[in-house]
Short mmCIF file of C-alpha atoms and ligand atoms in Angstrom, two decimals:
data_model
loop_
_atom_site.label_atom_id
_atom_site.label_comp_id
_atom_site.label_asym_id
_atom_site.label_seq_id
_atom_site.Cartn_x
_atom_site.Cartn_y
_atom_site.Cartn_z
CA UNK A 1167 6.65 14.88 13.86
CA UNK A 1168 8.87 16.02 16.63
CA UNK A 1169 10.37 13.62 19.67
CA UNK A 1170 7.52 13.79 22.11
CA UNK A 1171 8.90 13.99 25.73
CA UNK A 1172 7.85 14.91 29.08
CA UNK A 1173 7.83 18.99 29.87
CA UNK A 1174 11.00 20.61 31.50
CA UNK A 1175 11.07 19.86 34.95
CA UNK A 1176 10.74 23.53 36.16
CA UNK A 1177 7.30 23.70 35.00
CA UNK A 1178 6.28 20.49 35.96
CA UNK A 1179 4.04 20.39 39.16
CA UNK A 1180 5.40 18.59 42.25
CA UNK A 1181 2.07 17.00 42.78
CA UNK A 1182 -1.66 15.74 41.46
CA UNK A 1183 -4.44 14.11 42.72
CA UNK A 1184 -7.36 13.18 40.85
CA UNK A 1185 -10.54 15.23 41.40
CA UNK A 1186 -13.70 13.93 42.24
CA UNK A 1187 -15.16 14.51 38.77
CA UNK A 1188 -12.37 12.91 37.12
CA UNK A 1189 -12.96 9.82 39.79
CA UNK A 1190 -16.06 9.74 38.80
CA UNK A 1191 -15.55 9.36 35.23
CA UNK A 1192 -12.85 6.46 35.77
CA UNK A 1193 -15.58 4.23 37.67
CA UNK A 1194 -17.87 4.78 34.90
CA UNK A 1195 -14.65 3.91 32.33
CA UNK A 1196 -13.93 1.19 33.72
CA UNK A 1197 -16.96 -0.75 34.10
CA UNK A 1198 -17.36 -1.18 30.48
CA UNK A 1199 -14.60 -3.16 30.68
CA UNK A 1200 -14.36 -6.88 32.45
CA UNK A 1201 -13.14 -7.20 35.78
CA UNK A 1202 -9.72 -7.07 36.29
CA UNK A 1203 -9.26 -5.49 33.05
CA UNK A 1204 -9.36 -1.57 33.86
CA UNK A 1205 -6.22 -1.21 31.92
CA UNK A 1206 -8.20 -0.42 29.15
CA UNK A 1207 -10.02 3.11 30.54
CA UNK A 1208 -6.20 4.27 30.08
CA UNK A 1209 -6.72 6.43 27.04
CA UNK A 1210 -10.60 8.02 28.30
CA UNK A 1211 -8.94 8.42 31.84
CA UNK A 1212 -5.45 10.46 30.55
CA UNK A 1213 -7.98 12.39 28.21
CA UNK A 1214 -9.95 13.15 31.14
CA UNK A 1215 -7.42 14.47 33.19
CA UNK A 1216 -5.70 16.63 30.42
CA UNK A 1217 -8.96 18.70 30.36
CA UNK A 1218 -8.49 18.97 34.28
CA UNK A 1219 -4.91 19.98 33.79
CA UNK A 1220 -5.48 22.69 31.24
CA UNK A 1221 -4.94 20.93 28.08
CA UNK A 1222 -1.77 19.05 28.58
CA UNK A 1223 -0.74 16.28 30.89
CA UNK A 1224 2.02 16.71 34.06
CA UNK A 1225 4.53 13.58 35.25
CA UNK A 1226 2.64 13.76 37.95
CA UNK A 1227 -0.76 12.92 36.66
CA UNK A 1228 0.15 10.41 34.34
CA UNK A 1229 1.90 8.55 37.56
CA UNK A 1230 -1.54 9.06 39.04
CA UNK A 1231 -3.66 7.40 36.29
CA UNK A 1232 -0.72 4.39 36.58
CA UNK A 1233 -1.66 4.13 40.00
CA UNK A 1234 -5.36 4.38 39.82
CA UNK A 1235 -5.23 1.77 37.05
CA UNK A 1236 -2.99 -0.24 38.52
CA UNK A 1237 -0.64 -0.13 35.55
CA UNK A 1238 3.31 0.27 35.75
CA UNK A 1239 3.88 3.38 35.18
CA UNK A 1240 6.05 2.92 31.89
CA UNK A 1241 3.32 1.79 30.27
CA UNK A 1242 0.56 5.03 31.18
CA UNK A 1243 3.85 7.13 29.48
CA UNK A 1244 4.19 5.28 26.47
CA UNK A 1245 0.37 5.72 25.80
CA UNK A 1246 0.58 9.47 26.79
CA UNK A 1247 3.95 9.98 24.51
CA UNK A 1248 2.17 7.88 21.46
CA UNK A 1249 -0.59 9.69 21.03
CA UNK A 1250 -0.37 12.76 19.68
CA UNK A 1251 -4.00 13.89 21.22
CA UNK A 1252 -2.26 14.42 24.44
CA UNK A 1253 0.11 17.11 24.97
CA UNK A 1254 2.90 16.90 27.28
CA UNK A 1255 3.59 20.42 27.84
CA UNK A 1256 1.41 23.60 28.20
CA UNK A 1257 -0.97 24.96 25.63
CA UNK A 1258 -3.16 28.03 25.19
CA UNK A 1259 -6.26 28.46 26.77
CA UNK A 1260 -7.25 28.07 22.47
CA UNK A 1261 -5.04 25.55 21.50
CA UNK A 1262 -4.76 25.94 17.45
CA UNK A 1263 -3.65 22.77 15.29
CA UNK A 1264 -3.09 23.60 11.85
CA UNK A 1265 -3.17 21.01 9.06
CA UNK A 1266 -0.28 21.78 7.25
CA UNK A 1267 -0.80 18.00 4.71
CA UNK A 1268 -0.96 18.51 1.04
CA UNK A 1269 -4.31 19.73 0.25
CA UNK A 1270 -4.28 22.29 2.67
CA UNK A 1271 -1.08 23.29 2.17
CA UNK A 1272 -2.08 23.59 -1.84
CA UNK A 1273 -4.98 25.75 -0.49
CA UNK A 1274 -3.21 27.81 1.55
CA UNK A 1275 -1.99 26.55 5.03
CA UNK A 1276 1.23 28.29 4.91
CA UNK A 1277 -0.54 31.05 4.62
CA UNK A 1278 -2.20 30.52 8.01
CA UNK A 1279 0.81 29.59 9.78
CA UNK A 1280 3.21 33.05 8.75
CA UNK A 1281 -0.27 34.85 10.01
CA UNK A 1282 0.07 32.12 13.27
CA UNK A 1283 4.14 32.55 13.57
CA UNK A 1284 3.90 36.63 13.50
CA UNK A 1285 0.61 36.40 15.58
CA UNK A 1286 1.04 33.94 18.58
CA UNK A 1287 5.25 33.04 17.70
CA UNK A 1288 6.93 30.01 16.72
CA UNK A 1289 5.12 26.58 17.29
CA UNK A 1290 4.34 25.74 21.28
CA UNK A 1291 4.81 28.85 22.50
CA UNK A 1292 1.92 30.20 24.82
CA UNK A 1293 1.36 34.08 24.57
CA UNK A 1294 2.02 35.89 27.04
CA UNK A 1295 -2.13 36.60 28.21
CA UNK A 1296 -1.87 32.57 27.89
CA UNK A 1297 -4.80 32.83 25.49
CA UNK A 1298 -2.66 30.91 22.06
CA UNK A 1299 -0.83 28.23 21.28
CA UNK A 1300 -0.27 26.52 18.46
CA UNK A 1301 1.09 23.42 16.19
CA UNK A 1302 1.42 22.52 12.86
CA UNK A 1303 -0.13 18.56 12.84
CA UNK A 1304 -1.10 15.85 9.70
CA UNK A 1305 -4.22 15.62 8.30
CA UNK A 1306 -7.08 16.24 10.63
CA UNK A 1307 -9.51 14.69 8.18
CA UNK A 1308 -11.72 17.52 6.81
CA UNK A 1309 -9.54 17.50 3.25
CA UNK A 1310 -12.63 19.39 1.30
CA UNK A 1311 -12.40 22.00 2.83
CA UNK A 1312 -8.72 22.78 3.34
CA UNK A 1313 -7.20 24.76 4.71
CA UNK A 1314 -8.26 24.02 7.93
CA UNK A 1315 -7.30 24.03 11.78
CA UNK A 1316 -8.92 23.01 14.93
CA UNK A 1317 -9.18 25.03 17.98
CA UNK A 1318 -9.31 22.85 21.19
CA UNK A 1319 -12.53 20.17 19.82
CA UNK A 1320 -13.68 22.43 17.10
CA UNK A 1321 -12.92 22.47 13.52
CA UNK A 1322 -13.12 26.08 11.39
CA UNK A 1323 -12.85 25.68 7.89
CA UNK A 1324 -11.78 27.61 4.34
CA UNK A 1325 -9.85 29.50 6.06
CA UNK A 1326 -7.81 32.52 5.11
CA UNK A 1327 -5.44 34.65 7.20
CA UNK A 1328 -7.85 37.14 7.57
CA UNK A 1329 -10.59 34.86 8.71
CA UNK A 1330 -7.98 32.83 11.29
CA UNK A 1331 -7.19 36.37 12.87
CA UNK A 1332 -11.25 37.28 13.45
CA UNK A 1333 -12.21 33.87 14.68
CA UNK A 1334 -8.91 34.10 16.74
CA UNK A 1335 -10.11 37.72 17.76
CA UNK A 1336 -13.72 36.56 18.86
CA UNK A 1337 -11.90 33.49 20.93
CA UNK A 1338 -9.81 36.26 22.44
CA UNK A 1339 -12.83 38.37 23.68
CA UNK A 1340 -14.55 35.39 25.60
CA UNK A 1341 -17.02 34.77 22.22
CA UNK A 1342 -18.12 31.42 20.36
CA UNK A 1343 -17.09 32.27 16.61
CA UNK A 1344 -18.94 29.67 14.07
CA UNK A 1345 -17.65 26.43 13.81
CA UNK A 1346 -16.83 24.37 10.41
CA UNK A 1347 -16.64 26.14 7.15
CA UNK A 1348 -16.46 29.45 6.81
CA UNK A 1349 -17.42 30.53 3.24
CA UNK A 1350 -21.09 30.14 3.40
CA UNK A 1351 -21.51 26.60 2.31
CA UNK A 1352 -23.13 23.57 4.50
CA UNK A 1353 -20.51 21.08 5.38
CA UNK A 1354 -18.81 19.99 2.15
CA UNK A 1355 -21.28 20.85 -0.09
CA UNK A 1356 -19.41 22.89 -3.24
CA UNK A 1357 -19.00 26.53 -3.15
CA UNK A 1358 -20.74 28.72 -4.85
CA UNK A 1359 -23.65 27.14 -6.84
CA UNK A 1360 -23.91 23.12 -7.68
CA UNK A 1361 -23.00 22.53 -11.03
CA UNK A 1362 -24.18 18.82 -11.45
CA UNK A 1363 -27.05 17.20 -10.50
CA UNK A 1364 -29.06 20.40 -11.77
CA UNK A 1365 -31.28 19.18 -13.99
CA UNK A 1366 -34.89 19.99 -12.57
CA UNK A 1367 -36.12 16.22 -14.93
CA UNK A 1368 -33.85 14.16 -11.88
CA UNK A 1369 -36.16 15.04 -8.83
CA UNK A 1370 -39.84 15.71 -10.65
CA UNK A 1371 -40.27 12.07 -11.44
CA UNK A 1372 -40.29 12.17 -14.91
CA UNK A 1373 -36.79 10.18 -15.32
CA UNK A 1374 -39.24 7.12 -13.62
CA UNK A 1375 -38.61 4.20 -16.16
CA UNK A 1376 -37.20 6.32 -18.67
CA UNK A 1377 -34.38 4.14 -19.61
CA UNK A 1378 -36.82 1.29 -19.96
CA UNK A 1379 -38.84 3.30 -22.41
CA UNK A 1380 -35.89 4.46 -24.21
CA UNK A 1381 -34.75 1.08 -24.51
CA UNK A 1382 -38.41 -0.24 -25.83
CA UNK A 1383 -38.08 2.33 -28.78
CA UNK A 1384 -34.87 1.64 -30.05
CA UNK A 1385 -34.69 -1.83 -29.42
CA UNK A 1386 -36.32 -2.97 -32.83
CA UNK A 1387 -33.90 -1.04 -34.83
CA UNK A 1388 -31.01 -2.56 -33.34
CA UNK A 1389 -32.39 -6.16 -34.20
CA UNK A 1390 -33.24 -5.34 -37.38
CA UNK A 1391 -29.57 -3.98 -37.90
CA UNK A 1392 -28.13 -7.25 -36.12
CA UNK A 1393 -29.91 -9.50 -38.70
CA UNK A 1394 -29.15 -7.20 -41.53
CA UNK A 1395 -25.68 -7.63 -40.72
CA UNK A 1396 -25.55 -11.22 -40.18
CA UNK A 1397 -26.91 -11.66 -43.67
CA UNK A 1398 -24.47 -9.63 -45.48
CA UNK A 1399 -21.85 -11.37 -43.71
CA UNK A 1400 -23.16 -15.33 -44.71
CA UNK A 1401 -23.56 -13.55 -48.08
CA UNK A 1402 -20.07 -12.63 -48.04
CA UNK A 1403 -18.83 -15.78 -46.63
CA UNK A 1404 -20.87 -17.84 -49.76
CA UNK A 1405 -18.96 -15.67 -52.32
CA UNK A 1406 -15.96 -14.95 -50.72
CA UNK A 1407 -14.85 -17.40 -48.06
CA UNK A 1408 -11.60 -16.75 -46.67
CA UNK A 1409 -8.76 -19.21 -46.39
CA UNK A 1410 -8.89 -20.96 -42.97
CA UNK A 1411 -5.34 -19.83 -41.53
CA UNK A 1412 -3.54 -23.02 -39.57
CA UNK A 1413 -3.04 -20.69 -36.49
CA UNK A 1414 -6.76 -19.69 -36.40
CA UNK A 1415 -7.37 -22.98 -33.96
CA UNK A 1416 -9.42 -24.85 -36.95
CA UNK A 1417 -8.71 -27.94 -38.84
CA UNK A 1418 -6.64 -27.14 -41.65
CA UNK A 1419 -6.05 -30.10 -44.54
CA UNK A 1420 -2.62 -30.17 -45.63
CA UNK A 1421 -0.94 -33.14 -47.94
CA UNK A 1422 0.23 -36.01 -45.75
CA UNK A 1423 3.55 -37.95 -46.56
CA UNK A 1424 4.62 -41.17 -47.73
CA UNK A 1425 1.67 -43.54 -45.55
CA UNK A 1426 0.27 -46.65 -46.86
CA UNK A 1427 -3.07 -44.83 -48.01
CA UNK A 1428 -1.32 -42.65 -49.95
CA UNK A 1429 0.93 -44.98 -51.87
CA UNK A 1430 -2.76 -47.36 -52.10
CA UNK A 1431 -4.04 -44.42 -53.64
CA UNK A 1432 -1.13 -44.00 -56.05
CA UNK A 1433 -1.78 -47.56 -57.74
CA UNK A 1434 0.93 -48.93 -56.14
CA UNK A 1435 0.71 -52.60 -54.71
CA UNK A 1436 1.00 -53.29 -51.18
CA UNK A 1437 4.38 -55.68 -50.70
CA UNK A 1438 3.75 -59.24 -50.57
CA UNK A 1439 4.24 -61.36 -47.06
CA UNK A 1440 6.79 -63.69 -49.37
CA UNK A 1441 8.78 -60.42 -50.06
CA UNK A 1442 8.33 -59.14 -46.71
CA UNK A 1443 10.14 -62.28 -44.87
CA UNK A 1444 12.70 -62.20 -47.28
CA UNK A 1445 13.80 -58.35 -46.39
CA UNK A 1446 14.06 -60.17 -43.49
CA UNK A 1447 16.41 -62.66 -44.15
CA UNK A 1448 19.90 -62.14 -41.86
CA UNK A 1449 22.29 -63.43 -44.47
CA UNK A 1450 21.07 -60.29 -46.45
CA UNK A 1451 21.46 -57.94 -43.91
CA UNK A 1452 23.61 -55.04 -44.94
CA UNK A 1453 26.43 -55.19 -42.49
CA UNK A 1454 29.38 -52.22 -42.03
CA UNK A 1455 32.64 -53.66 -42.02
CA UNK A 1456 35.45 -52.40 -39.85
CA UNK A 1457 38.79 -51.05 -40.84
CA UNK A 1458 42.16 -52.74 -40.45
CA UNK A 1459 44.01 -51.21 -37.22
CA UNK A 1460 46.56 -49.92 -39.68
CA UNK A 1461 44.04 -47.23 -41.19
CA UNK A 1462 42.87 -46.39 -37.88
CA UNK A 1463 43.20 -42.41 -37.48
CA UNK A 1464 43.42 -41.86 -33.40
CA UNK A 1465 40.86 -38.62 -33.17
CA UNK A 1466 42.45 -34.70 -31.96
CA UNK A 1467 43.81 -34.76 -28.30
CA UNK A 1468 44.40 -32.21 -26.47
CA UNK A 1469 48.17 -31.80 -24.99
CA UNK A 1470 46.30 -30.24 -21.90
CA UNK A 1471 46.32 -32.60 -18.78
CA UNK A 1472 44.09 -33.10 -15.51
CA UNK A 1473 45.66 -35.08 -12.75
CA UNK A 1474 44.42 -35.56 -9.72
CA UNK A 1475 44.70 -33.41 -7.03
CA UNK A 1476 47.64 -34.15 -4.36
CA UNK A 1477 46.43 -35.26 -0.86
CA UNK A 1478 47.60 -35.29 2.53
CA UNK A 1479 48.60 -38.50 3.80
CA UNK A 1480 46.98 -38.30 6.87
CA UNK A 1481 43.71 -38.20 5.07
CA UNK A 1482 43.80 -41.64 4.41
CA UNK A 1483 43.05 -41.36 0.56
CA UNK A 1484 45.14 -42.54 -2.27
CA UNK A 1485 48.47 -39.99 -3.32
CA UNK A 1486 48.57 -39.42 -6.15
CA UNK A 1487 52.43 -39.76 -7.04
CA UNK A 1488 52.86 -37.06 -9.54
CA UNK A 1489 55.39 -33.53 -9.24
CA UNK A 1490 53.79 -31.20 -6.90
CA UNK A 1491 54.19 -28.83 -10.16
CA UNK A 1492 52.49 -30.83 -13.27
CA UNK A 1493 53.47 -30.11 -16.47
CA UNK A 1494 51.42 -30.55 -19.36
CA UNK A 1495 50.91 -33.94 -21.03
CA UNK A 1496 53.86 -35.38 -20.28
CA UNK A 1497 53.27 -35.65 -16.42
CA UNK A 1498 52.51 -39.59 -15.36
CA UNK A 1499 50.83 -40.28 -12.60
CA UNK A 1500 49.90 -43.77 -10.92
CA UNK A 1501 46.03 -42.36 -11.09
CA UNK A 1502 44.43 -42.37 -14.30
CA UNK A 1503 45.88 -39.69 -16.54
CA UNK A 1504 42.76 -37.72 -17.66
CA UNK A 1505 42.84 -35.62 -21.28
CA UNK A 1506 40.22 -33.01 -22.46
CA UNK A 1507 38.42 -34.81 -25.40
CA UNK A 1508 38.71 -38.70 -23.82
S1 FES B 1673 -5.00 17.76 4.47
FE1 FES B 1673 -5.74 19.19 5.88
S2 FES B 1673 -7.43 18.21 6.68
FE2 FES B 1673 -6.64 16.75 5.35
#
């Protein structure tokens, strides 16, 4: 989208007042809104007074809507320059916005706009009679029947070049071309003939509860399958039963280990209380004696040292009095030496 500004000065008017018809319409605006809230009539107002001003709006007029309105001034422009419905610089008597968005560019919209370009001239320009303008804008909504443009508040529809030139041609000589699509078909209803929904059975009643009768006829043939099939597969199951699989979310048995029922089961005698309290007994308690210091293997150091980190004095904290360059393992501090692996 281009930058929307105001019109060059040079064709800007030096002055605008509203008409009576267009005061008109702002009393009637406005009181659909509270009191004190008029504000809001901004966008029906501005629309109003393009139509007055020959399809695009002056400085001058939007500075009058501010003032009827009451509004600063800044904001009437940022309505007028957001919306791309108003124009801010002059138009054809038949202003022409072609949709030039994906489907109607797939259908053809370039197409239109070379016949456009070579017809009226590049985008904005008013011909000379000051009959054409004309823009290339984003989807105007009427995708189905792309391409498409709209001439001042009319659509026209499945277009060609050719049929953009007549209805640009009938415009031209004062006439009222037809509006919407052009190809013979009724709003959005498929060209050509309809090739579903055809069936004559879908609008003579005789569909009426069909699906229920259908249903009533085949339903006993699908029970009787159902059962049939649930007895082949018990049948199956008696003579064939697969082997529960642990991960299938049943209870699987599986051998337990050395438990009290087990050994019971073996044959094998519980132990006696007697026996029991004499496991017990300290003095018989197996007890792992130490080695001698002699035999005593130190474990692997490393020769890698970690001293601690030199301070300032002034941060009150311990020194630590070592080298400001410590060398491995043989560097003694008056911290604790630390040594990977202690
Ligand atoms: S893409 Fe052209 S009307 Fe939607």
């Amino acid at each position: 989208m281009a930058v929307r500004r105001l019109a060059a000065d040079e064709i800007q008017p030096k002055s605008f007042t509203l008409s009576a018809d267009a005061e008109a319409w702002a009393q009637e605006q406005i009181a659909k809104y509270p009191e004190g809230r008029q504000a809001s009539a901004v966008v029906p107002l501005l629309w109003k007074v393009q139509g007055d001003c020959g399809g695009w709006l002056p400085q001058k007029a939007i500075e009058a809507v501010a003032e009827r309105l009451g509004m600063p001034y800044i904001r009437v422009l940022e309505v007028a320059t957001f919306y791309t419905m108003f124009n801010l610089e002059p138009v054809g008597r038949h202003f022409i916005q072609c949709c030039g968005t994906t489907p109607c560019a797939l259908r053809g919209a370039n197409d239109l706009m070379d016949m456009l370009r070579g017809r009226v001239g590049e985008q904005r320009h008013v011909t000379a009679d000051g009959n054409f303008s004309w823009l290339e804008v984003e989807c105007l909504g009427a995708c189905t029947n792309a391409p498409m443009v709209q001439i001042n508040n009319d659509y026209y529809e499945d277009l060609t070049p050719e049929i953009l030139s007549r209805i640009m041609d009938e415009l031209a000589a004062g006439g009222t071309p037809k509006r919407g699509p052009q190809q013979g078909r009724n709003a959005s209803e498929p060209l050509g003939e309809s090739v579903t929904l055809v069936e004559p059975s879908l609008y003579d009643g005789s569909m009426i509860g069909a699906w229920r009768k259908r249903f009533e006829e085949t339903a006993p043939a699908a029970e009787a399958n159902a059962k049939a099939e649930g007895e082949r597969a018990t049948q199956q199951a008696a003579t064939n039963p697969k082997p529960a699989k642990p991960d299938a979310g049943r209870v699987v048995e599986r051998p337990v280990g050395d438990t009290p029922a087990v050994r019971a089961a073996a044959g094998e005698k519980p132990v006696s209380t007697g026996k029991q309290a004499a496991a017990a007994e300290p003095s018989r308690t197996t007890v792992a004696e130490g080695k001698p210091a002699s035999e005593t293997v130190a474990p692997p150091r490393s020769r890698k040292s970690y001293v601690n980190t030199p301070v300032k004095p002034e941060d009150g904290r311990t020194v630590a009095d070592a080298p400001a360059s410590p060398d491995s393992a043989s560097v003694q501090t008056s911290g604790t030496e630390k040594t990977s692996g202690s």
